[in-house]
Amino acid sequence: MTTRGTTDRPSTVLGRQLGDELRRYREASGLTTTQAAEALDCTKGKISRMENGRVLVRTPDVVALLHAYGVNDSETHERLTLLTRTANRRRRERWWHQYSSLLAETYRDYIEMESICESIRTFQAQLVPGLLQTPEYSRAVTVASRAWQSSAEIDQFVQVRLARQQRLTSETPLSLWVVLAEGVLHQQVGGPDVMRAQLNHVVGMAERPNVTVQVLPFSRGAHSGMFGPYLLMSFPQATAQDLVLTEAPTGNFWMEQEAEVTYYRALFDDARTVALPPTESLALIRRTAEEFTA
């Protein structure tokens, strides 16, 4: 996960999600942006900026718009006002804010979304995903990234990664489905001892009911996932759109358009279909772990 760099998103991801929700309700009501602006007594441009996630949205404005759109059920009002507060929460303290000087905004966005999403599906071609990394493996990856120079910064980033992993063991655990290219099992991150412990940790986590791990073996040859890592986030709200995150050395890139999300859903379905079944995958991971000797 790149932590320093740029992103192509025009706004915070949560703000964009809120804007998408408001736009869908407006379109379902048959109102134009001009009519919505009249209902809120504001400019048409403000409605467009709200729907694009480019401005902070006040809770009273959300309530007023929902009434204008004929959305009066309390469940929807409660859900969207909560999303509004969450989208504006940068001024409020969250556990990762204590690391704000260390983490780029795009990474803080990612942690925010990870904290509220219901499931993550990811394909990884080079390394074990952060949610499954051991401290030693995480440290080796962090050092290799060259994003930080001091041991204190490295220690802090490893702490952040370990704190994120609590989502897998909380009372309402995140559902995680990982497809690993076989090369991940052989890339000696941190040396043999670290790799052996890391692979055994993956097996242990995959025994949890909310974690699925598959391996896409070398023998499958060319496949559609060869061109880089990605992950799909899904949310518990029925109307919330899935999000895609792709990673590159210079930054992370969010994708929110339905056509893009649909493409990556199909890409992941291809990967899990071509990969070994979970039971065979864990057997391969165990065998590979045994091959690492000091």
CSV table of C-alpha atoms in Angstrom, one decimal:
chain,number,residue,atom,x,y,z
A,1,MET,CA,0.0,0.0,0.0
A,2,THR,CA,1.6,3.2,-1.1
A,3,THR,CA,1.4,5.9,1.6
A,4,ARG,CA,3.0,8.9,0.0
A,5,GLY,CA,1.9,10.0,-3.4
A,6,THR,CA,-1.0,11.4,-5.3
A,7,THR,CA,-4.4,10.1,-6.1
A,8,ASP,CA,-6.7,10.8,-9.0
A,9,ARG,CA,-9.9,11.2,-6.9
A,10,PRO,CA,-11.4,14.7,-7.0
A,11,SER,CA,-12.6,14.6,-3.4
A,12,THR,CA,-12.5,12.4,-0.3
A,13,VAL,CA,-13.9,9.0,-1.1
A,14,LEU,CA,-16.5,9.3,1.7
A,15,GLY,CA,-17.6,12.7,0.3
A,16,ARG,CA,-17.9,11.2,-3.1
A,17,GLN,CA,-20.0,8.3,-1.8
A,18,LEU,CA,-22.4,10.7,0.0
A,19,GLY,CA,-22.7,12.8,-3.2
A,20,ASP,CA,-23.5,9.7,-5.3
A,21,GLU,CA,-26.2,8.7,-2.8
A,22,LEU,CA,-27.8,12.2,-3.0
A,23,ARG,CA,-27.6,12.2,-6.8
A,24,ARG,CA,-29.4,8.9,-7.0
A,25,TYR,CA,-32.2,10.0,-4.8
A,26,ARG,CA,-32.6,13.2,-6.7
A,27,GLU,CA,-32.7,11.4,-10.0
A,28,ALA,CA,-35.2,8.9,-8.6
A,29,SER,CA,-37.4,11.8,-7.6
A,30,GLY,CA,-37.4,13.2,-11.1
A,31,LEU,CA,-35.9,16.6,-9.9
A,32,THR,CA,-33.3,18.5,-11.9
A,33,THR,CA,-30.3,20.1,-10.2
A,34,THR,CA,-32.0,23.4,-10.7
A,35,GLN,CA,-35.1,22.2,-8.9
A,36,ALA,CA,-33.0,20.8,-6.1
A,37,ALA,CA,-31.2,24.1,-5.8
A,38,GLU,CA,-34.5,25.9,-5.4
A,39,ALA,CA,-35.6,23.5,-2.7
A,40,LEU,CA,-32.3,24.2,-0.8
A,41,ASP,CA,-32.3,27.9,-1.7
A,42,CYS,CA,-28.8,27.7,-3.1
A,43,THR,CA,-27.1,27.7,-6.5
A,44,LYS,CA,-27.3,24.9,-9.0
A,45,GLY,CA,-23.5,24.8,-8.8
A,46,LYS,CA,-23.6,24.0,-5.1
A,47,ILE,CA,-25.9,21.0,-5.8
A,48,SER,CA,-23.4,19.8,-8.4
A,49,ARG,CA,-20.4,20.2,-6.1
A,50,MET,CA,-22.3,18.3,-3.4
A,51,GLU,CA,-23.0,15.5,-5.7
A,52,ASN,CA,-19.4,15.4,-6.9
A,53,GLY,CA,-18.1,15.3,-3.4
A,54,ARG,CA,-16.2,18.5,-3.8
A,55,VAL,CA,-17.6,20.4,-0.8
A,56,LEU,CA,-18.4,19.5,2.8
A,57,VAL,CA,-22.1,18.9,3.2
A,58,ARG,CA,-24.0,20.0,6.3
A,59,THR,CA,-26.4,17.6,7.9
A,60,PRO,CA,-29.3,20.1,7.7
A,61,ASP,CA,-28.8,20.3,3.9
A,62,VAL,CA,-28.9,16.5,3.6
A,63,VAL,CA,-32.1,16.4,5.6
A,64,ALA,CA,-33.7,19.2,3.5
A,65,LEU,CA,-32.7,17.5,0.2
A,66,LEU,CA,-34.1,14.1,1.3
A,67,HIS,CA,-37.4,15.8,2.1
A,68,ALA,CA,-37.4,17.5,-1.2
A,69,TYR,CA,-36.8,14.2,-2.9
A,70,GLY,CA,-39.6,12.5,-1.1
A,71,VAL,CA,-37.4,10.3,1.0
A,72,ASN,CA,-39.0,10.3,4.4
A,73,ASP,CA,-38.1,6.9,6.0
A,74,SER,CA,-36.1,7.2,9.2
A,75,GLU,CA,-33.6,4.5,8.3
A,76,THR,CA,-32.4,6.4,5.2
A,77,HIS,CA,-32.3,9.7,7.1
A,78,GLU,CA,-30.2,8.1,9.8
A,79,ARG,CA,-27.9,6.3,7.4
A,80,LEU,CA,-27.2,9.4,5.3
A,81,THR,CA,-26.8,11.8,8.3
A,82,LEU,CA,-24.3,9.3,9.7
A,83,LEU,CA,-22.4,9.1,6.4
A,84,THR,CA,-22.4,13.0,6.4
A,85,ARG,CA,-20.9,13.1,9.8
A,86,THR,CA,-18.3,10.4,8.8
A,87,ALA,CA,-17.4,12.3,5.6
A,88,ASN,CA,-16.8,15.5,7.6
A,89,ARG,CA,-14.9,13.7,10.4
A,90,ARG,CA,-11.4,15.0,9.4
A,91,ARG,CA,-11.8,17.5,12.2
A,92,ARG,CA,-12.6,14.8,14.7
A,93,GLU,CA,-10.1,12.5,16.4
A,94,ARG,CA,-9.7,9.0,15.0
A,95,TRP,CA,-6.9,6.5,16.1
A,96,TRP,CA,-5.0,7.0,12.8
A,97,HIS,CA,-5.0,10.8,13.2
A,98,GLN,CA,-2.2,10.6,15.7
A,99,TYR,CA,-0.1,9.4,12.7
A,100,SER,CA,-1.2,12.3,10.4
A,101,SER,CA,2.3,13.6,10.0
A,102,LEU,CA,3.4,10.2,8.8
A,103,LEU,CA,0.5,9.1,6.5
A,104,ALA,CA,-0.5,10.7,3.3
A,105,GLU,CA,-4.1,11.8,2.9
A,106,THR,CA,-4.8,9.1,0.4
A,107,TYR,CA,-3.7,6.4,2.9
A,108,ARG,CA,-5.9,8.0,5.7
A,109,ASP,CA,-8.8,7.9,3.2
A,110,TYR,CA,-8.1,4.2,2.7
A,111,ILE,CA,-8.0,3.4,6.5
A,112,GLU,CA,-11.3,5.4,6.9
A,113,MET,CA,-13.0,3.3,4.2
A,114,GLU,CA,-11.5,0.1,5.5
A,115,SER,CA,-12.9,0.9,9.0
A,116,ILE,CA,-16.5,1.0,7.6
A,117,CYS,CA,-16.5,-1.4,4.7
A,118,GLU,CA,-18.1,-4.9,4.9
A,119,SER,CA,-15.8,-6.9,2.7
A,120,ILE,CA,-12.5,-6.6,0.7
A,121,ARG,CA,-11.5,-8.7,-2.3
A,122,THR,CA,-8.0,-8.3,-3.4
A,123,PHE,CA,-5.5,-9.8,-5.9
A,124,GLN,CA,-1.8,-9.4,-5.0
A,125,ALA,CA,1.1,-10.3,-7.4
A,126,GLN,CA,4.1,-9.3,-5.3
A,127,LEU,CA,3.4,-9.3,-1.6
A,128,VAL,CA,1.1,-10.5,1.2
A,129,PRO,CA,-1.6,-7.8,1.8
A,130,GLY,CA,-1.2,-5.6,4.8
A,131,LEU,CA,-4.1,-7.1,6.7
A,132,LEU,CA,-2.3,-10.4,6.8
A,133,GLN,CA,1.2,-9.3,7.4
A,134,THR,CA,3.3,-10.2,10.4
A,135,PRO,CA,5.2,-7.3,12.1
A,136,GLU,CA,8.6,-8.6,10.8
A,137,TYR,CA,7.3,-9.0,7.2
A,138,SER,CA,5.6,-5.5,7.4
A,139,ARG,CA,8.9,-4.0,8.6
A,140,ALA,CA,10.9,-5.5,5.8
A,141,VAL,CA,8.3,-4.2,3.2
A,142,THR,CA,8.3,-0.8,4.8
A,143,VAL,CA,12.1,-0.5,4.8
A,144,ALA,CA,12.2,-1.6,1.1
A,145,SER,CA,9.7,1.0,0.1
A,146,ARG,CA,12.2,3.8,0.9
A,147,ALA,CA,9.3,6.0,1.9
A,148,TRP,CA,10.8,6.6,5.4
A,149,GLN,CA,14.3,7.2,6.5
A,150,SER,CA,14.2,7.0,10.3
A,151,SER,CA,13.6,3.9,12.4
A,152,ALA,CA,11.0,5.8,14.4
A,153,GLU,CA,8.9,6.4,11.3
A,154,ILE,CA,9.2,2.8,10.3
A,155,ASP,CA,8.1,1.7,13.7
A,156,GLN,CA,5.1,4.0,13.6
A,157,PHE,CA,4.0,2.7,10.2
A,158,VAL,CA,4.3,-0.9,11.2
A,159,GLN,CA,2.1,0.0,14.2
A,160,VAL,CA,-0.5,1.5,11.9
A,161,ARG,CA,-0.6,-1.7,9.8
A,162,LEU,CA,-1.0,-3.9,12.9
A,163,ALA,CA,-3.8,-1.6,14.2
A,164,ARG,CA,-5.6,-2.0,10.9
A,165,GLN,CA,-5.6,-5.8,11.3
A,166,GLN,CA,-8.0,-5.5,14.2
A,167,ARG,CA,-10.8,-5.3,11.6
A,168,LEU,CA,-10.4,-9.0,11.0
A,169,THR,CA,-10.9,-10.0,14.6
A,170,SER,CA,-13.5,-7.4,15.8
A,171,GLU,CA,-17.1,-8.2,16.9
A,172,THR,CA,-18.2,-7.4,13.4
A,173,PRO,CA,-15.2,-8.6,11.4
A,174,LEU,CA,-14.3,-7.6,7.9
A,175,SER,CA,-14.7,-10.3,5.3
A,176,LEU,CA,-11.4,-10.7,3.4
A,177,TRP,CA,-10.9,-12.7,0.2
A,178,VAL,CA,-7.3,-12.8,-1.1
A,179,VAL,CA,-5.9,-14.3,-4.2
A,180,LEU,CA,-2.1,-14.4,-4.2
A,181,ALA,CA,0.0,-15.1,-7.2
A,182,GLU,CA,2.3,-18.0,-6.4
A,183,GLY,CA,5.3,-15.7,-6.6
A,184,VAL,CA,4.2,-14.0,-3.4
A,185,LEU,CA,5.0,-17.2,-1.6
A,186,HIS,CA,8.6,-17.3,-2.9
A,187,GLN,CA,9.6,-13.6,-2.7
A,188,GLN,CA,12.0,-13.7,0.2
A,189,VAL,CA,10.8,-10.6,2.1
A,190,GLY,CA,12.9,-10.3,5.3
A,191,GLY,CA,14.7,-13.7,4.8
A,192,PRO,CA,13.7,-17.4,5.4
A,193,ASP,CA,12.7,-17.1,9.0
A,194,VAL,CA,10.4,-14.1,8.3
A,195,MET,CA,8.9,-15.8,5.3
A,196,ARG,CA,8.2,-19.1,7.1
A,197,ALA,CA,6.5,-17.3,9.9
A,198,GLN,CA,4.6,-15.1,7.5
A,199,LEU,CA,3.2,-18.0,5.4
A,200,ASN,CA,2.2,-19.9,8.5
A,201,HIS,CA,0.4,-16.8,9.7
A,202,VAL,CA,-1.5,-16.6,6.5
A,203,VAL,CA,-2.6,-20.2,6.9
A,204,GLY,CA,-3.7,-19.5,10.5
A,205,MET,CA,-5.7,-16.4,9.5
A,206,ALA,CA,-7.3,-18.3,6.6
A,207,GLU,CA,-8.7,-20.7,9.1
A,208,ARG,CA,-11.0,-17.9,10.3
A,209,PRO,CA,-14.5,-18.0,8.8
A,210,ASN,CA,-14.2,-14.4,7.5
A,211,VAL,CA,-10.9,-14.9,5.7
A,212,THR,CA,-10.4,-16.8,2.4
A,213,VAL,CA,-7.0,-17.2,0.7
A,214,GLN,CA,-6.4,-18.7,-2.7
A,215,VAL,CA,-3.1,-19.1,-4.6
A,216,LEU,CA,-2.9,-18.6,-8.4
A,217,PRO,CA,-0.1,-21.1,-9.3
A,218,PHE,CA,2.6,-20.6,-11.9
A,219,SER,CA,1.2,-23.5,-13.9
A,220,ARG,CA,-1.8,-21.5,-14.9
A,221,GLY,CA,0.4,-19.5,-17.3
A,222,ALA,CA,-0.8,-16.1,-18.5
A,223,HIS,CA,-3.9,-14.7,-16.8
A,224,SER,CA,-5.9,-11.5,-16.5
A,225,GLY,CA,-4.4,-10.5,-13.1
A,226,MET,CA,-0.8,-10.2,-14.3
A,227,PHE,CA,-0.9,-6.5,-14.7
A,228,GLY,CA,-0.9,-5.3,-11.1
A,229,PRO,CA,-2.5,-5.5,-7.6
A,230,TYR,CA,-6.0,-4.2,-6.9
A,231,LEU,CA,-8.7,-4.4,-4.3
A,232,LEU,CA,-12.5,-4.1,-4.2
A,233,MET,CA,-14.4,-2.7,-1.2
A,234,SER,CA,-18.0,-3.4,-0.5
A,235,PHE,CA,-20.2,-1.7,2.0
A,236,PRO,CA,-23.2,-2.9,4.1
A,237,GLN,CA,-25.6,-0.2,2.8
A,238,ALA,CA,-27.6,-1.6,-0.1
A,239,THR,CA,-27.3,1.6,-2.1
A,240,ALA,CA,-23.6,2.1,-1.5
A,241,GLN,CA,-21.4,1.6,-4.5
A,242,ASP,CA,-18.3,-0.7,-4.5
A,243,LEU,CA,-15.0,1.0,-4.7
A,244,VAL,CA,-11.8,-0.1,-6.5
A,245,LEU,CA,-8.3,0.8,-5.4
A,246,THR,CA,-5.3,0.2,-7.6
A,247,GLU,CA,-1.7,0.7,-6.4
A,248,ALA,CA,1.4,2.2,-8.0
A,249,PRO,CA,4.8,3.4,-6.7
A,250,THR,CA,3.7,7.0,-7.1
A,251,GLY,CA,0.3,6.8,-5.6
A,252,ASN,CA,-3.0,5.0,-5.1
A,253,PHE,CA,-6.0,5.4,-7.4
A,254,TRP,CA,-9.6,5.2,-6.5
A,255,MET,CA,-12.1,4.0,-9.2
A,256,GLU,CA,-15.8,4.7,-8.5
A,257,GLN,CA,-17.5,4.5,-11.9
A,258,GLU,CA,-19.8,1.5,-12.4
A,259,ALA,CA,-18.1,0.4,-15.6
A,260,GLU,CA,-14.7,0.4,-13.9
A,261,VAL,CA,-16.0,-1.4,-10.8
A,262,THR,CA,-17.8,-4.0,-13.0
A,263,TYR,CA,-14.5,-4.6,-14.9
A,264,TYR,CA,-12.6,-5.3,-11.7
A,265,ARG,CA,-15.3,-7.5,-10.3
A,266,ALA,CA,-15.0,-9.7,-13.4
A,267,LEU,CA,-11.2,-9.5,-13.1
A,268,PHE,CA,-11.4,-10.9,-9.5
A,269,ASP,CA,-13.9,-13.5,-10.5
A,270,ASP,CA,-11.4,-14.7,-13.2
A,271,ALA,CA,-8.6,-14.8,-10.6
A,272,ARG,CA,-10.5,-16.8,-8.0
A,273,THR,CA,-11.8,-19.2,-10.7
A,274,VAL,CA,-8.3,-19.9,-12.1
A,275,ALA,CA,-6.7,-20.1,-8.7
A,276,LEU,CA,-6.4,-23.2,-6.6
A,277,PRO,CA,-9.4,-23.9,-4.3
A,278,PRO,CA,-8.9,-22.7,-0.7
A,279,THR,CA,-8.0,-26.1,0.8
A,280,GLU,CA,-5.4,-26.8,-1.9
A,281,SER,CA,-4.1,-23.3,-1.6
A,282,LEU,CA,-3.4,-23.6,2.1
A,283,ALA,CA,-1.7,-26.9,1.5
A,284,LEU,CA,0.6,-25.3,-1.0
A,285,ILE,CA,1.3,-22.4,1.4
A,286,ARG,CA,2.2,-24.9,4.2
A,287,ARG,CA,4.5,-26.8,1.9
A,288,THR,CA,6.2,-23.6,0.8
A,289,ALA,CA,6.7,-22.5,4.4
A,290,GLU,CA,8.5,-25.7,5.2
A,291,GLU,CA,10.9,-25.1,2.4
A,292,PHE,CA,12.2,-21.9,4.1
A,293,THR,CA,15.1,-22.9,6.3
A,294,ALA,CA,17.6,-20.5,7.9
